[in-house]
PDB file of C-alpha atoms and ligand atoms in Angstrom:
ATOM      1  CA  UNK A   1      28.183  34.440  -8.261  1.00 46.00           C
ATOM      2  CA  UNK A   2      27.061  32.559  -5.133  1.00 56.00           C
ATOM      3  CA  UNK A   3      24.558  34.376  -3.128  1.00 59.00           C
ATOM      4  CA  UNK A   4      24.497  33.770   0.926  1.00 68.00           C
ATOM      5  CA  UNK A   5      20.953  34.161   2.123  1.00 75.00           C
ATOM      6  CA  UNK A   6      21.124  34.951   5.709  1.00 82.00           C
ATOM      7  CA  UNK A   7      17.887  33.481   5.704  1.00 91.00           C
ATOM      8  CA  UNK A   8      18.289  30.469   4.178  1.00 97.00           C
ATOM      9  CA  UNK A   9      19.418  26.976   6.094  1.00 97.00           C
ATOM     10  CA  UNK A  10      21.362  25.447   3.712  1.00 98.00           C
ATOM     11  CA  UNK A  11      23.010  28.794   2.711  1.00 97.00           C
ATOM     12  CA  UNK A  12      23.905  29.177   6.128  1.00 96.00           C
ATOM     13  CA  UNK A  13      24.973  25.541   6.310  1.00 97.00           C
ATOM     14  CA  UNK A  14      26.933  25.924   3.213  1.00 97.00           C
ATOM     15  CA  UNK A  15      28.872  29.130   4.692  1.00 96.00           C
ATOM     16  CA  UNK A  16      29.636  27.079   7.772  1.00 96.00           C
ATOM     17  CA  UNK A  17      27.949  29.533   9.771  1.00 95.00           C
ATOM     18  CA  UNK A  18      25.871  26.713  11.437  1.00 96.00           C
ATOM     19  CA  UNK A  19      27.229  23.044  11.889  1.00 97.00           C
ATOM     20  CA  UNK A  20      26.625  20.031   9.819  1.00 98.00           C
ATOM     21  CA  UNK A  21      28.288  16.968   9.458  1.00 98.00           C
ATOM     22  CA  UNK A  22      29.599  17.449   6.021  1.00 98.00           C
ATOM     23  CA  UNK A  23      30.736  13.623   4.277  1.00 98.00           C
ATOM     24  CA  UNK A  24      31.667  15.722   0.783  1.00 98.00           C
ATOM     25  CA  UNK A  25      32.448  18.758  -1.031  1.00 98.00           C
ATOM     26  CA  UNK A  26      33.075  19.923  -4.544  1.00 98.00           C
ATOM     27  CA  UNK A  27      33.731  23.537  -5.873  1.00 98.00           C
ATOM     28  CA  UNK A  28      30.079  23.684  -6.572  1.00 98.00           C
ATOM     29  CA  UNK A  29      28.397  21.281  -4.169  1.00 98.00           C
ATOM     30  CA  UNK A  30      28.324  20.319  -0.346  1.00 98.00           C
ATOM     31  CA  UNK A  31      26.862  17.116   1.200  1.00 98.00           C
ATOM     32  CA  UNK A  32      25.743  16.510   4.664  1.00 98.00           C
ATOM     33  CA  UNK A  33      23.708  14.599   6.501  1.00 98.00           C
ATOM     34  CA  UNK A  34      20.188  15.161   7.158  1.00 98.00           C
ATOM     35  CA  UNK A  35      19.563  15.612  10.746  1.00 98.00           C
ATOM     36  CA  UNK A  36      16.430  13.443  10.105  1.00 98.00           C
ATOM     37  CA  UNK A  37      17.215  10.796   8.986  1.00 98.00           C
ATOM     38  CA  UNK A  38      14.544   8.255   7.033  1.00 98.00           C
ATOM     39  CA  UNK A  39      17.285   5.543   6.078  1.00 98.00           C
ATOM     40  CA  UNK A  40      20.476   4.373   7.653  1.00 98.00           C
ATOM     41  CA  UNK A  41      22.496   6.478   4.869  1.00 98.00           C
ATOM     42  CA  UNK A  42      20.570  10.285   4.691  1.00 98.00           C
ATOM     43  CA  UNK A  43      22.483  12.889   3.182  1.00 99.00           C
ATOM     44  CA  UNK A  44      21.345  15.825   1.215  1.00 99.00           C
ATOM     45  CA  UNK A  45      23.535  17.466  -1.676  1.00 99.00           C
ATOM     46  CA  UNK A  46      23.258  21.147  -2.241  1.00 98.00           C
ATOM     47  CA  UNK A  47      24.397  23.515  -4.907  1.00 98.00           C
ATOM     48  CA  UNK A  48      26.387  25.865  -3.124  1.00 98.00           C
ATOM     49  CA  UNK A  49      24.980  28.644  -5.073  1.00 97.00           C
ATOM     50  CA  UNK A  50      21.317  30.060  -3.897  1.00 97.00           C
ATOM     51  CA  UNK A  51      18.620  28.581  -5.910  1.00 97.00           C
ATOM     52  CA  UNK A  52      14.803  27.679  -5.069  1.00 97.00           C
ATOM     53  CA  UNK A  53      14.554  24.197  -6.332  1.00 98.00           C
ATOM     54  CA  UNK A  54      15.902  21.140  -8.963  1.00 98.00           C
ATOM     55  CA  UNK A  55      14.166  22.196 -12.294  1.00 98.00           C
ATOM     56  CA  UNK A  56      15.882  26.095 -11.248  1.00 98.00           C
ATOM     57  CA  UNK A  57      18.970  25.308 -10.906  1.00 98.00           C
ATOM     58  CA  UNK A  58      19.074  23.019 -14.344  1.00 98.00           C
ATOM     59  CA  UNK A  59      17.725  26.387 -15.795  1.00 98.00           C
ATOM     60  CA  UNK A  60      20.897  28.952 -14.229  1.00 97.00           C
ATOM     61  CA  UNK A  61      23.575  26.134 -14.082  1.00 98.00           C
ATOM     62  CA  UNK A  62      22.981  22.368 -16.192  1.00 98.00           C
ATOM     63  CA  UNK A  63      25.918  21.206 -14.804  1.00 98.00           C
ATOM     64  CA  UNK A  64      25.288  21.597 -11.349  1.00 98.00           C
ATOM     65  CA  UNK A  65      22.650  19.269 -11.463  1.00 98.00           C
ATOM     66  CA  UNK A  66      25.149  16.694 -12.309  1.00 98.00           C
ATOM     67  CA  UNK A  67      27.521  17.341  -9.714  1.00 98.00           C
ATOM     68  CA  UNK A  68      24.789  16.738  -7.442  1.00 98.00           C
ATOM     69  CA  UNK A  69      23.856  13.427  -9.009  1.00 98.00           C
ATOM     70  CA  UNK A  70      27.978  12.478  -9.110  1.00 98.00           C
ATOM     71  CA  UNK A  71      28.621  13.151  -5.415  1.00 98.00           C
ATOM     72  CA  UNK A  72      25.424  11.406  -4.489  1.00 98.00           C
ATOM     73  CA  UNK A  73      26.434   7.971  -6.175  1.00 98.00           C
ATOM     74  CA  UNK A  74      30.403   8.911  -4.725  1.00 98.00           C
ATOM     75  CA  UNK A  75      28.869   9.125  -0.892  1.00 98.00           C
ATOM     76  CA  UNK A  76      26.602   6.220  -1.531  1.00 98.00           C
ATOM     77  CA  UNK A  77      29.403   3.701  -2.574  1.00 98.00           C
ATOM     78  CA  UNK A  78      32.001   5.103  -0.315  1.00 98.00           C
ATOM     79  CA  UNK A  79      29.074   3.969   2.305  1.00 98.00           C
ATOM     80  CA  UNK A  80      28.645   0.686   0.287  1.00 98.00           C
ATOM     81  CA  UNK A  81      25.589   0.735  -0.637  1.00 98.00           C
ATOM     82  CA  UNK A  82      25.021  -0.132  -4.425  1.00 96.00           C
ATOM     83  CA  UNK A  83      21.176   0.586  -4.494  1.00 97.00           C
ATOM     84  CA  UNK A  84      20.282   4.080  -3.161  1.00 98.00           C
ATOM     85  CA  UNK A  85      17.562   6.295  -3.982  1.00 98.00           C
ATOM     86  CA  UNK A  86      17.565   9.971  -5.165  1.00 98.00           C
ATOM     87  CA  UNK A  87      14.640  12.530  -4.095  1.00 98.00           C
ATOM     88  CA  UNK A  88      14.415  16.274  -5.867  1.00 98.00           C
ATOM     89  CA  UNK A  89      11.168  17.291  -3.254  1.00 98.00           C
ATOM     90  CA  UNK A  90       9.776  20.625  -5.509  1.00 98.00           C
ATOM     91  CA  UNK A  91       7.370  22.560  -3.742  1.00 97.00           C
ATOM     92  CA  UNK A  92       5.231  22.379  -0.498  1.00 97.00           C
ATOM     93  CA  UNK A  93       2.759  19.356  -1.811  1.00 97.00           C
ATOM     94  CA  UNK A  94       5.701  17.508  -2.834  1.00 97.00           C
ATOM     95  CA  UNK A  95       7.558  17.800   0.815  1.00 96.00           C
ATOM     96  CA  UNK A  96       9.624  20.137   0.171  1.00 98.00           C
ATOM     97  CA  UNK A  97      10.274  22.525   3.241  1.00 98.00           C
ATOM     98  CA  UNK A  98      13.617  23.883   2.465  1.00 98.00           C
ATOM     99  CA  UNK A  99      13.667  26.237  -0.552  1.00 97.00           C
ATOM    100  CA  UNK A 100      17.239  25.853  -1.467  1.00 98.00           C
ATOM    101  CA  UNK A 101      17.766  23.243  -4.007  1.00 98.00           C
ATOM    102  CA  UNK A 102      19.065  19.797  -2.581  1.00 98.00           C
ATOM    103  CA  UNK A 103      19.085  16.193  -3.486  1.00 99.00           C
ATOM    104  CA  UNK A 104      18.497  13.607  -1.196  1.00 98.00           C
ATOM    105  CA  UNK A 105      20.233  10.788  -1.062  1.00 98.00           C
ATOM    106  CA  UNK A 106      18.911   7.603   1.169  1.00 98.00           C
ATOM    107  CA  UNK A 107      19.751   4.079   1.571  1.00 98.00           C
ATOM    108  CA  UNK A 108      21.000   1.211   3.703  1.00 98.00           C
ATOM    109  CA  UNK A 109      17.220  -0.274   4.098  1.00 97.00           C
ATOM    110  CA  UNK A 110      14.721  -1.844   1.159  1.00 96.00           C
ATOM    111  CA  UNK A 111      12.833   0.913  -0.218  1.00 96.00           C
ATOM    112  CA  UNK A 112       9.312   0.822  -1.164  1.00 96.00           C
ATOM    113  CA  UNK A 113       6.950   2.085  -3.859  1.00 97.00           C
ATOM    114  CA  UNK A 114       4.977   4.287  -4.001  1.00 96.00           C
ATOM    115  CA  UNK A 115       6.815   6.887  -1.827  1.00 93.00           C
ATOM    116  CA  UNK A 116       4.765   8.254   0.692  1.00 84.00           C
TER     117      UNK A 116
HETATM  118  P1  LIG B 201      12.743  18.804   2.073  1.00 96.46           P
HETATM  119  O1  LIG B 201      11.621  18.469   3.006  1.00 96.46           O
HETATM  120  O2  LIG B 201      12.834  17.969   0.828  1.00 96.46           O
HETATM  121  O3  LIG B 201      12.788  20.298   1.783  1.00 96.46           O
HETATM  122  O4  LIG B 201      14.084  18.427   2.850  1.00 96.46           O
HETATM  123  C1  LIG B 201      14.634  19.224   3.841  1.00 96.46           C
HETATM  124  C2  LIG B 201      15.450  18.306   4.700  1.00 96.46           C
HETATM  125  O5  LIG B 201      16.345  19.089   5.469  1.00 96.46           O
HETATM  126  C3  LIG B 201      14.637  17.470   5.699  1.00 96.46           C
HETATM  127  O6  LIG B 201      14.837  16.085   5.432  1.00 96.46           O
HETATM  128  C4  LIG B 201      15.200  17.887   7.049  1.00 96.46           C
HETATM  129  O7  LIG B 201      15.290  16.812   7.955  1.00 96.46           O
HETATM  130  C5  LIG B 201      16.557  18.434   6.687  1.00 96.46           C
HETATM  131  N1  LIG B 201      17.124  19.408   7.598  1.00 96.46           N
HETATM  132  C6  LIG B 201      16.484  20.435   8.217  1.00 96.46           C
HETATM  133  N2  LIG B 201      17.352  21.142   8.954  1.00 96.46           N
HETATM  134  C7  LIG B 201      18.564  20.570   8.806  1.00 96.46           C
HETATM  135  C8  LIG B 201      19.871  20.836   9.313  1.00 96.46           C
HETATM  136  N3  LIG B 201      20.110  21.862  10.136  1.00 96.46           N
HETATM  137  N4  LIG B 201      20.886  20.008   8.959  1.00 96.46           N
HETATM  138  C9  LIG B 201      20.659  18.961   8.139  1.00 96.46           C
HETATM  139  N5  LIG B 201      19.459  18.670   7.614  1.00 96.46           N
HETATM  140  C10 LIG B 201      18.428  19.446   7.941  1.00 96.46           C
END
């Protein structure tokens, strides 16, 4: 059962009550891009379902977390890039400022290591 926070961003994005520039969708994911973006390609993937973070959402639904990694290697070859990287930010000290799972998915530039 997929839960629409009114208070949550990507729930909101994901109920098309506010705009994004959506490049996929699946029955259980939506993609769009970030609207700040750190790489020529920047999209996020979100469940469509309400949950906090990654590690959540492979508790509640496995395959979810799949879907996520499927449609981020579809929208990064559909934008030709071979070599892309994948970010799960989980909790505030790790980045993460949006608490509604997503997966970012960035590329088009060399990427260095270690992250900031
Ligand atoms: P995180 O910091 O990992 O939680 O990632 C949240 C991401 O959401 C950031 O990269 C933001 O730039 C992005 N973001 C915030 N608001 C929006 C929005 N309305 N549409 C698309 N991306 C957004």
């Amino acid at each position: 059962v997929t839960q629409v926070l009114s208070d949550c961003l990507f729930c909101r994005i994901v109920a098309g009550e506010i705009a994004a520039d959506v490049v996929a969708e699946t029955e259980t994911v939506v993609a769009f891009r970030d609207v700040n973006p750190q790489a020529p390609l920047h999209v996020l993937v979100v469940p469509r379902e309400h949950v906090a973070n990654a590690a959540s959402l492979a508790d509640t639904v496995p395959a979810t977390v799949a879907d996520l990694v499927l449609v981020a290697r579809e929208v990064a070859e559909k934008g030709g890039h071979e070599s892309y990287r994948l970010v799960f930010n989980t909790g505030a000290d790790a980045g993460q400022t949006v608490f509604h799972a997503h997966l970012h998915v960035l590329a088009g530039r060399p990427m260095t290591w270690p992250p900031g």
